[in-house]
PDB file of C-alpha atoms in Angstrom:
ATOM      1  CA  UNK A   1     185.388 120.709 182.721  1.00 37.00           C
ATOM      2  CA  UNK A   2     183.730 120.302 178.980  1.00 45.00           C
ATOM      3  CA  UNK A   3     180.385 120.817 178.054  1.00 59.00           C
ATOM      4  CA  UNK A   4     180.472 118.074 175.280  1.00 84.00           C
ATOM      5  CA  UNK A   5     178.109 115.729 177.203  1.00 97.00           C
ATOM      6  CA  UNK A   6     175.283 113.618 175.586  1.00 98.00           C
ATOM      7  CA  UNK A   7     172.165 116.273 175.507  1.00 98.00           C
ATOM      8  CA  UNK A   8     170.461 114.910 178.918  1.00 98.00           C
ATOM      9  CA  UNK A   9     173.576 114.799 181.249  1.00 98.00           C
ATOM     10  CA  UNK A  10     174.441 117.938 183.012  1.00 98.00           C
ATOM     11  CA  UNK A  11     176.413 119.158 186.136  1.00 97.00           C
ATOM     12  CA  UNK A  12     174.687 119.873 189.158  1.00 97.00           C
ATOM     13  CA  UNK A  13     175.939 120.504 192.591  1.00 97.00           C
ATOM     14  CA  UNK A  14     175.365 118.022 194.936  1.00 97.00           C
ATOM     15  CA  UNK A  15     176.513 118.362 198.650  1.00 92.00           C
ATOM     16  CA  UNK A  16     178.798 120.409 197.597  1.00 95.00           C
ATOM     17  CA  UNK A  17     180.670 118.721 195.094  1.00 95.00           C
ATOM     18  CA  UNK A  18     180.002 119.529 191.039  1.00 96.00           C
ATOM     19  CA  UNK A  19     179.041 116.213 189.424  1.00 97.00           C
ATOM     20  CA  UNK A  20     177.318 114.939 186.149  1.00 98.00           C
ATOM     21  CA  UNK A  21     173.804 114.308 186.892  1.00 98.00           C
ATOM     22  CA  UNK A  22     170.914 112.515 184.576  1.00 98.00           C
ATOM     23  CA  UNK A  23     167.075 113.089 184.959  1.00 98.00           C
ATOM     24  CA  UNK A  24     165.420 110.083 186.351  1.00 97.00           C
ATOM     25  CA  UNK A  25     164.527 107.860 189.645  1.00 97.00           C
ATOM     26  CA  UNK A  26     167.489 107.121 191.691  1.00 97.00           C
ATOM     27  CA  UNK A  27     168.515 103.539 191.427  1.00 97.00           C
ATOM     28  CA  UNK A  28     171.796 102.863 193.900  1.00 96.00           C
ATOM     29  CA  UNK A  29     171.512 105.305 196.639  1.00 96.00           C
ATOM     30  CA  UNK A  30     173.027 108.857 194.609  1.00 98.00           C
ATOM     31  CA  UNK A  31     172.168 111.799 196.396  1.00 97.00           C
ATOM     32  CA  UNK A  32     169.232 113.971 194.119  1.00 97.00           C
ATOM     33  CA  UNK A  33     168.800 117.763 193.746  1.00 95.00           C
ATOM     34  CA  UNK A  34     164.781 117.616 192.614  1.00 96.00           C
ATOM     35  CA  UNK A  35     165.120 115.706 189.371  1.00 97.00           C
ATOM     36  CA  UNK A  36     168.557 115.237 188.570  1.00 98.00           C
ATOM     37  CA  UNK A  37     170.485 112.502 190.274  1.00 98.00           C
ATOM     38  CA  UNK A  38     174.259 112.146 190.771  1.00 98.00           C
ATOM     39  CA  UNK A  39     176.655 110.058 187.896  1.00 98.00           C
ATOM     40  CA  UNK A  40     179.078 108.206 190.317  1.00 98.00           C
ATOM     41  CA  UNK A  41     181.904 107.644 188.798  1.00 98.00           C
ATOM     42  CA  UNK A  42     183.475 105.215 190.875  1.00 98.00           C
ATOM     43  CA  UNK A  43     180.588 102.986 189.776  1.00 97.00           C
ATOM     44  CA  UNK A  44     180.201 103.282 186.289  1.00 98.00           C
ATOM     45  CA  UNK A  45     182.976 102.932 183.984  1.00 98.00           C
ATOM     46  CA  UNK A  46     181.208 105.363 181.175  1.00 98.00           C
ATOM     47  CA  UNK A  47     180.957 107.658 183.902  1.00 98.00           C
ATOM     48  CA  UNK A  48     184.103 107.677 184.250  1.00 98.00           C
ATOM     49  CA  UNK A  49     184.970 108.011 180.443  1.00 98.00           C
ATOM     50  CA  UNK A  50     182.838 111.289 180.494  1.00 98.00           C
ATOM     51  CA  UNK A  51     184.478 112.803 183.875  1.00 98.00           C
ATOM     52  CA  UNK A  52     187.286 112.353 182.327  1.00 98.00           C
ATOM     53  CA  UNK A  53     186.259 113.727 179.037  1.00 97.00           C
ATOM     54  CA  UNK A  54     186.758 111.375 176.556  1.00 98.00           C
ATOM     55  CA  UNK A  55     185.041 111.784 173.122  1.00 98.00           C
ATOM     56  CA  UNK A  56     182.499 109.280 173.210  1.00 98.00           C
ATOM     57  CA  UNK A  57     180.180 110.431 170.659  1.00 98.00           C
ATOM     58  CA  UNK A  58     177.041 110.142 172.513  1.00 98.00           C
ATOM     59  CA  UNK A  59     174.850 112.654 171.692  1.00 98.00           C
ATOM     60  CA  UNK A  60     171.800 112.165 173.957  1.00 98.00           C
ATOM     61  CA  UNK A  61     168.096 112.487 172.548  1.00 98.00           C
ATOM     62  CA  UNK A  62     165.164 109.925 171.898  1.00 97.00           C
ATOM     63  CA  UNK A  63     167.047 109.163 168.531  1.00 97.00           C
ATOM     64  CA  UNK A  64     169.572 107.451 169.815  1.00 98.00           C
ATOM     65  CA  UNK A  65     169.623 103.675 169.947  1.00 98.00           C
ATOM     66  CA  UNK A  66     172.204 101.746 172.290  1.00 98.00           C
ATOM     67  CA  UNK A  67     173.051  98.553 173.065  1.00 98.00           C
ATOM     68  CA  UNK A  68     174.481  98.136 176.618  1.00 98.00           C
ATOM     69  CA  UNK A  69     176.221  94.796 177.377  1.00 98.00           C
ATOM     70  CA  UNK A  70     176.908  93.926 181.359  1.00 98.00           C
ATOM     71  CA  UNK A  71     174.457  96.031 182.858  1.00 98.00           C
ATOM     72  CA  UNK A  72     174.203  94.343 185.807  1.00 97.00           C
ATOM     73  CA  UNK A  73     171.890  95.370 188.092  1.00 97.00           C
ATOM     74  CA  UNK A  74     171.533  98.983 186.046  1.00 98.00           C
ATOM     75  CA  UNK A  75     174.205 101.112 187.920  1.00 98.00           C
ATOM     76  CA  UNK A  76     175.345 102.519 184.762  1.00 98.00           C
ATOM     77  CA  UNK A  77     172.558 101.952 182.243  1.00 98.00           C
ATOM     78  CA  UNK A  78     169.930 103.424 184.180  1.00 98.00           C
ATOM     79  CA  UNK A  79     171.824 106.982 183.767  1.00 98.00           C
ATOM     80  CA  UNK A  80     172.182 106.228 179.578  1.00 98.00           C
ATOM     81  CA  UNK A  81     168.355 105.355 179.741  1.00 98.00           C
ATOM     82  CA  UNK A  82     167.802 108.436 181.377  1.00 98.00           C
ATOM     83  CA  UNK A  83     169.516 110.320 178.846  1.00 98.00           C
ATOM     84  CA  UNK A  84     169.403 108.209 175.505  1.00 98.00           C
ATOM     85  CA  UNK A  85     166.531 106.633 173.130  1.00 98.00           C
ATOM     86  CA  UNK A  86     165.906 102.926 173.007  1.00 98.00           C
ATOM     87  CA  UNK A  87     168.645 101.215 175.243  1.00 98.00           C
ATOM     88  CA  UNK A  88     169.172  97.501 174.783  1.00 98.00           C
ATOM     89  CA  UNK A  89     170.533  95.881 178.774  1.00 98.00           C
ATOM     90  CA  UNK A  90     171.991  92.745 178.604  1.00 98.00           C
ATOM     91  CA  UNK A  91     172.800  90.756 181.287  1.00 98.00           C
ATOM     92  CA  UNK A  92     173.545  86.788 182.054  1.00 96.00           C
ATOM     93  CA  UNK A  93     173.629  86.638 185.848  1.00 96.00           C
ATOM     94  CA  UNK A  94     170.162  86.415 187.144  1.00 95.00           C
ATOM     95  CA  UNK A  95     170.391  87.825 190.549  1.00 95.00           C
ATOM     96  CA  UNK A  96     171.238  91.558 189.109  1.00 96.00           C
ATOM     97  CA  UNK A  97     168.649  90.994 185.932  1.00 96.00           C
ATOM     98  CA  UNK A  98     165.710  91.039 188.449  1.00 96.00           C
ATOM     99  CA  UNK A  99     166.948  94.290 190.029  1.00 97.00           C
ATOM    100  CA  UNK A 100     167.361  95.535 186.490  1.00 98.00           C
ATOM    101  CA  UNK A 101     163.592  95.013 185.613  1.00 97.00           C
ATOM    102  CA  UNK A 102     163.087  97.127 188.938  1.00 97.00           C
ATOM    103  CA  UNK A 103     165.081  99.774 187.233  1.00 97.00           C
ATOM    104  CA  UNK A 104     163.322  99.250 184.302  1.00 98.00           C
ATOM    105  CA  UNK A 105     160.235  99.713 185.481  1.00 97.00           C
ATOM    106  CA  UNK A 106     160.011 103.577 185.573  1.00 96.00           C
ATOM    107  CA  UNK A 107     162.032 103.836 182.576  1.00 98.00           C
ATOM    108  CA  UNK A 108     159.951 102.726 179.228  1.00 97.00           C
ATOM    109  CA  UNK A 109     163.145 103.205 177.104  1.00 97.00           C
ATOM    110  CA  UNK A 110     165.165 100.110 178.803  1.00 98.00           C
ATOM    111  CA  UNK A 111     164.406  96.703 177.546  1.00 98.00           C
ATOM    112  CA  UNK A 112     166.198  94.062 179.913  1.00 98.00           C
ATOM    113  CA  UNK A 113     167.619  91.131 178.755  1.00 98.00           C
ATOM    114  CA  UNK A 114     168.461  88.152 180.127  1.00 97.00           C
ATOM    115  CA  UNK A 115     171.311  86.443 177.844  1.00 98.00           C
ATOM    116  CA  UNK A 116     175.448  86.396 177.423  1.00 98.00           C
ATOM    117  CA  UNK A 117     176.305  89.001 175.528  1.00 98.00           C
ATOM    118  CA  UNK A 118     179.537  86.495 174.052  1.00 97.00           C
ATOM    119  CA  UNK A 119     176.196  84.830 172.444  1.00 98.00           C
ATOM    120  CA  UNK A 120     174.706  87.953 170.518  1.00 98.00           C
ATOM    121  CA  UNK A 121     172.756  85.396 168.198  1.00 97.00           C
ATOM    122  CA  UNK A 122     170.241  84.590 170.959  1.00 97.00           C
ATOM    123  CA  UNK A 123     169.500  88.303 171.426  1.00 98.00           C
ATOM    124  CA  UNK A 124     169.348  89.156 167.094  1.00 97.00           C
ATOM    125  CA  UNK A 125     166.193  88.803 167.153  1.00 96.00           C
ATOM    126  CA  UNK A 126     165.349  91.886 169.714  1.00 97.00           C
ATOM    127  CA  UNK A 127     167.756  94.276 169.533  1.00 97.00           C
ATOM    128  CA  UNK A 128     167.697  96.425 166.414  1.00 89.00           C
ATOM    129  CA  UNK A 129     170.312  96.586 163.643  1.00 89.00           C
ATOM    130  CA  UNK A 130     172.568  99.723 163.502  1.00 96.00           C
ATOM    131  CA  UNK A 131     172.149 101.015 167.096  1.00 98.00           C
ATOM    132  CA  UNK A 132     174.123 104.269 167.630  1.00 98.00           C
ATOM    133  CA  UNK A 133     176.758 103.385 170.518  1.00 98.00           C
ATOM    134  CA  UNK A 134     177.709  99.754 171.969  1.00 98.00           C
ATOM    135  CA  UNK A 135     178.507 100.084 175.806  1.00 99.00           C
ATOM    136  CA  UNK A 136     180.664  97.205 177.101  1.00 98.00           C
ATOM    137  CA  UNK A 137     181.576  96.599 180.692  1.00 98.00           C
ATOM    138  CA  UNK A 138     181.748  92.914 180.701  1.00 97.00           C
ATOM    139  CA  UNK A 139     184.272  91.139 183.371  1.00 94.00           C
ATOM    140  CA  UNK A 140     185.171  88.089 181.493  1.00 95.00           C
ATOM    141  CA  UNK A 141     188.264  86.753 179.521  1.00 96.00           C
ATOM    142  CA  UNK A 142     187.763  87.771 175.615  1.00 98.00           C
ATOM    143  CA  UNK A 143     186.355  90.821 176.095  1.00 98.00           C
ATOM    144  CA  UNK A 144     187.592  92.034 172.357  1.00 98.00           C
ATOM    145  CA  UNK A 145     186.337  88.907 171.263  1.00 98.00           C
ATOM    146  CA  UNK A 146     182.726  90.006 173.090  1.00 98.00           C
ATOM    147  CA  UNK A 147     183.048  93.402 171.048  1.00 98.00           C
ATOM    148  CA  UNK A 148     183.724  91.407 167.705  1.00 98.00           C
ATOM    149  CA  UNK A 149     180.945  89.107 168.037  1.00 98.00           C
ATOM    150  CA  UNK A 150     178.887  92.235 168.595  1.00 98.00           C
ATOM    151  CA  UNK A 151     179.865  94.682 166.109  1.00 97.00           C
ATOM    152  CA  UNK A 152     177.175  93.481 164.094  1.00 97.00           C
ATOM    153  CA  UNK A 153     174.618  95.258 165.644  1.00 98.00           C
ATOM    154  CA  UNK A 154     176.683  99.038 165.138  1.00 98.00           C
ATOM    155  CA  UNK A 155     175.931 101.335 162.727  1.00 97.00           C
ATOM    156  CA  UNK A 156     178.891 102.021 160.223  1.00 96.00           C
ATOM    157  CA  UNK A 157     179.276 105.653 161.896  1.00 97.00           C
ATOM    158  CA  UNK A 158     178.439 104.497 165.813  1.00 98.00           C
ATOM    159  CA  UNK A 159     180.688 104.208 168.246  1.00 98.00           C
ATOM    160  CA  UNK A 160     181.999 101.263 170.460  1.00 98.00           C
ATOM    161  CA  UNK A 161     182.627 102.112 174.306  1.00 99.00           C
ATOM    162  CA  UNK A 162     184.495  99.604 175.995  1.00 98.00           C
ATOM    163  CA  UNK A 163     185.787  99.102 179.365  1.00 98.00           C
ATOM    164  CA  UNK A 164     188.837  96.773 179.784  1.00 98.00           C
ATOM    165  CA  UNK A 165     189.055  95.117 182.684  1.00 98.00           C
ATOM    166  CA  UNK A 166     192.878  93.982 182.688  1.00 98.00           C
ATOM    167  CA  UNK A 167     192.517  91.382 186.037  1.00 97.00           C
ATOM    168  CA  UNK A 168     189.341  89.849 184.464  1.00 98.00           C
ATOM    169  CA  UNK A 169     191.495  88.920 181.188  1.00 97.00           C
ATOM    170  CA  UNK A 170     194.472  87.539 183.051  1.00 97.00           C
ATOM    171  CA  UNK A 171     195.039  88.722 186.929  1.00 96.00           C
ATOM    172  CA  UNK A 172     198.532  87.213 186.243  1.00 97.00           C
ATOM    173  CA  UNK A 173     199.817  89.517 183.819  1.00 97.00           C
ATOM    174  CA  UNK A 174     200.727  92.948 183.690  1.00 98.00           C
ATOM    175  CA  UNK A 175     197.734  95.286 182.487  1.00 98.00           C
ATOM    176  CA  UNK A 176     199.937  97.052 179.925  1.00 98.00           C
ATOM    177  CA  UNK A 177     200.538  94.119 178.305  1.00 98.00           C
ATOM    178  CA  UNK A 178     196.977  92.745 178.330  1.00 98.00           C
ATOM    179  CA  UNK A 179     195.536  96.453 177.227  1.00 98.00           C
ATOM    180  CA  UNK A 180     197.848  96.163 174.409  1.00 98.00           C
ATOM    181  CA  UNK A 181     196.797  92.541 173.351  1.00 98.00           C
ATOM    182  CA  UNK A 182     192.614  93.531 173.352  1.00 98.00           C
ATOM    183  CA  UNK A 183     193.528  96.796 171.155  1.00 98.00           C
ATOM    184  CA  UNK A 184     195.719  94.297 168.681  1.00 98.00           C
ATOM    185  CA  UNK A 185     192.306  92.365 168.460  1.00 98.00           C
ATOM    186  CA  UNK A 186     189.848  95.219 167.976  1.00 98.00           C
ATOM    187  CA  UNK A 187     191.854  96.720 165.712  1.00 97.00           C
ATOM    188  CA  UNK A 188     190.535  93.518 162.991  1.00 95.00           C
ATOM    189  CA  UNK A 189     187.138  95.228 163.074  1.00 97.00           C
ATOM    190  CA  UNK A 190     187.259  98.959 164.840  1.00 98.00           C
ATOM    191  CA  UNK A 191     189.289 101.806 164.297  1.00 98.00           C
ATOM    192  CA  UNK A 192     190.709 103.135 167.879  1.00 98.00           C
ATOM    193  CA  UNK A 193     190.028 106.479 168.380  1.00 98.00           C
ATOM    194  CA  UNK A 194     190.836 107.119 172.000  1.00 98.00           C
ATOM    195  CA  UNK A 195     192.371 104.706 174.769  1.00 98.00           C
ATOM    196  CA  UNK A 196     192.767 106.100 178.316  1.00 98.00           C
ATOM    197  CA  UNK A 197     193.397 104.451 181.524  1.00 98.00           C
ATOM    198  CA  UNK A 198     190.435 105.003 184.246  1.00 98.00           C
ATOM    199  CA  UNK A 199     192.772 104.788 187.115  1.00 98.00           C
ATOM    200  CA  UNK A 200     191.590 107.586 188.881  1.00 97.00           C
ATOM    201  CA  UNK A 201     187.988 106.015 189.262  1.00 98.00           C
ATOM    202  CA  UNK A 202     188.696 102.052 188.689  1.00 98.00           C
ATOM    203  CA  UNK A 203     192.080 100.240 189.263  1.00 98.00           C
ATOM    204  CA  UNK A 204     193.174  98.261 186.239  1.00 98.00           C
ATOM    205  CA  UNK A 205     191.008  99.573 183.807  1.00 98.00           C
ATOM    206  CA  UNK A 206     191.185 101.161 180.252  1.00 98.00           C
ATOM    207  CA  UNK A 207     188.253 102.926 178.396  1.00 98.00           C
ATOM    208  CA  UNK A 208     188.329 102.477 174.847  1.00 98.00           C
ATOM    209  CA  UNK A 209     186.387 104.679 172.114  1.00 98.00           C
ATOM    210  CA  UNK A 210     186.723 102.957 168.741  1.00 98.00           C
ATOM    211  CA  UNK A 211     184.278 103.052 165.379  1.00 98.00           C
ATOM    212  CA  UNK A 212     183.911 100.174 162.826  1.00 98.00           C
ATOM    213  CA  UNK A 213     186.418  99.783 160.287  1.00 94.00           C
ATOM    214  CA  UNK A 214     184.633 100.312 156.483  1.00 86.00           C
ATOM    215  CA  UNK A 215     183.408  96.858 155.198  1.00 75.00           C
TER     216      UNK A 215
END
């Protein structure tokens, strides 16, 4: 396995099995090993993305600014909290928002909020402007169209990490052909560096590493 994680995730054996692991309280029921607790990735797609060892260009470190849209509840944004600087949460569904302020609570570096992320205007005025990495795991139809709307908030040289969800587009169709339509839309603002199907951790999925295109 590669050691080009963020700075803040490491592997650490738990019950046996080697797994990444992220410093902080445990949030969904991972097993622990003192300080460090388990990255499943069969419930986060950017776990996933790093088991797998895509180049996501996270680099870890208080520096680094990220804006995570569908966090849910804080499965996966608790671990990039734990790892990362100031990390942006935003959720629409109010149920899982009020268990994210519990996971927000022992972590000063995630700010919760409660908005659509296919309406980035309502949250401009919070998040800051050129944030390192955009994390998307959003289940709705037009989730391109989500990372368009959203690009403004990238820096030039971040990176956008984006989990397709084929069924949530169009349970109809074949996911090929719907993973080929939302890379035909990026593609008018981000540059596609890496595409890779997550099958081996979530059916019907594709994890996407792209950077802006030069304005």
């Amino acid at each position: 396995m590669s050691d080009d994680l963020p700075a803040g995730v490491e592997r650490h054996t738990f019950e046996g099995t080697d797994r990444l692991a992220t410093r902080g309280d445990p949030v969904y029921g991972e097993p622990t090993d003192g300080d460090w607790r388990a990255w499943n990735p069969t419930r986060s797609k950017l776990g996933a993305m790093l088991e797998l060892e895509m180049e996501t260009g996270l680099e870890g470190g208080d520096e680094e600014t990220v804006l995570y849209l569908g966090a849910a509840s804080g499965t996966t944004v608790s671990h990039v909290a734990d790892f990362a600087g100031p990390t942006y949460a935003v959720e629409f569904a109010a149920r899982p928002a009020r268990d994210l302020l519990e996971t927000a609570a022992s972590r000063p570096r995630l700010f919760p909020l409660l908005a659509d992320a296919r309406k980035p205007a309502t949250y401009a005025h919070v998040v800051e402007s050129n944030v390192d990495a955009i994390v998307q795991d959003v289940a709705t139809r037009g989730q391109a169209r989500v990372a368009l709307e959203n690009r403004r908030f990238l820096d030039d040289d971040g990176r956008l990490l984006l989990a397709v969800k084929a069924r949530s587009e169009d349970v109809t169709r074949d996911p090929e052909d719907v993973f080929a339509d939302v890379r035909a839309e990026l593609e008018a603002e981000y540059e596609i560096l890496e595409a890779r199907r997550l099958e081996q951790y979530h059916a019907d999925h594709l994890g996407i590493v792209a950077r802006p295109q030069p304005r």
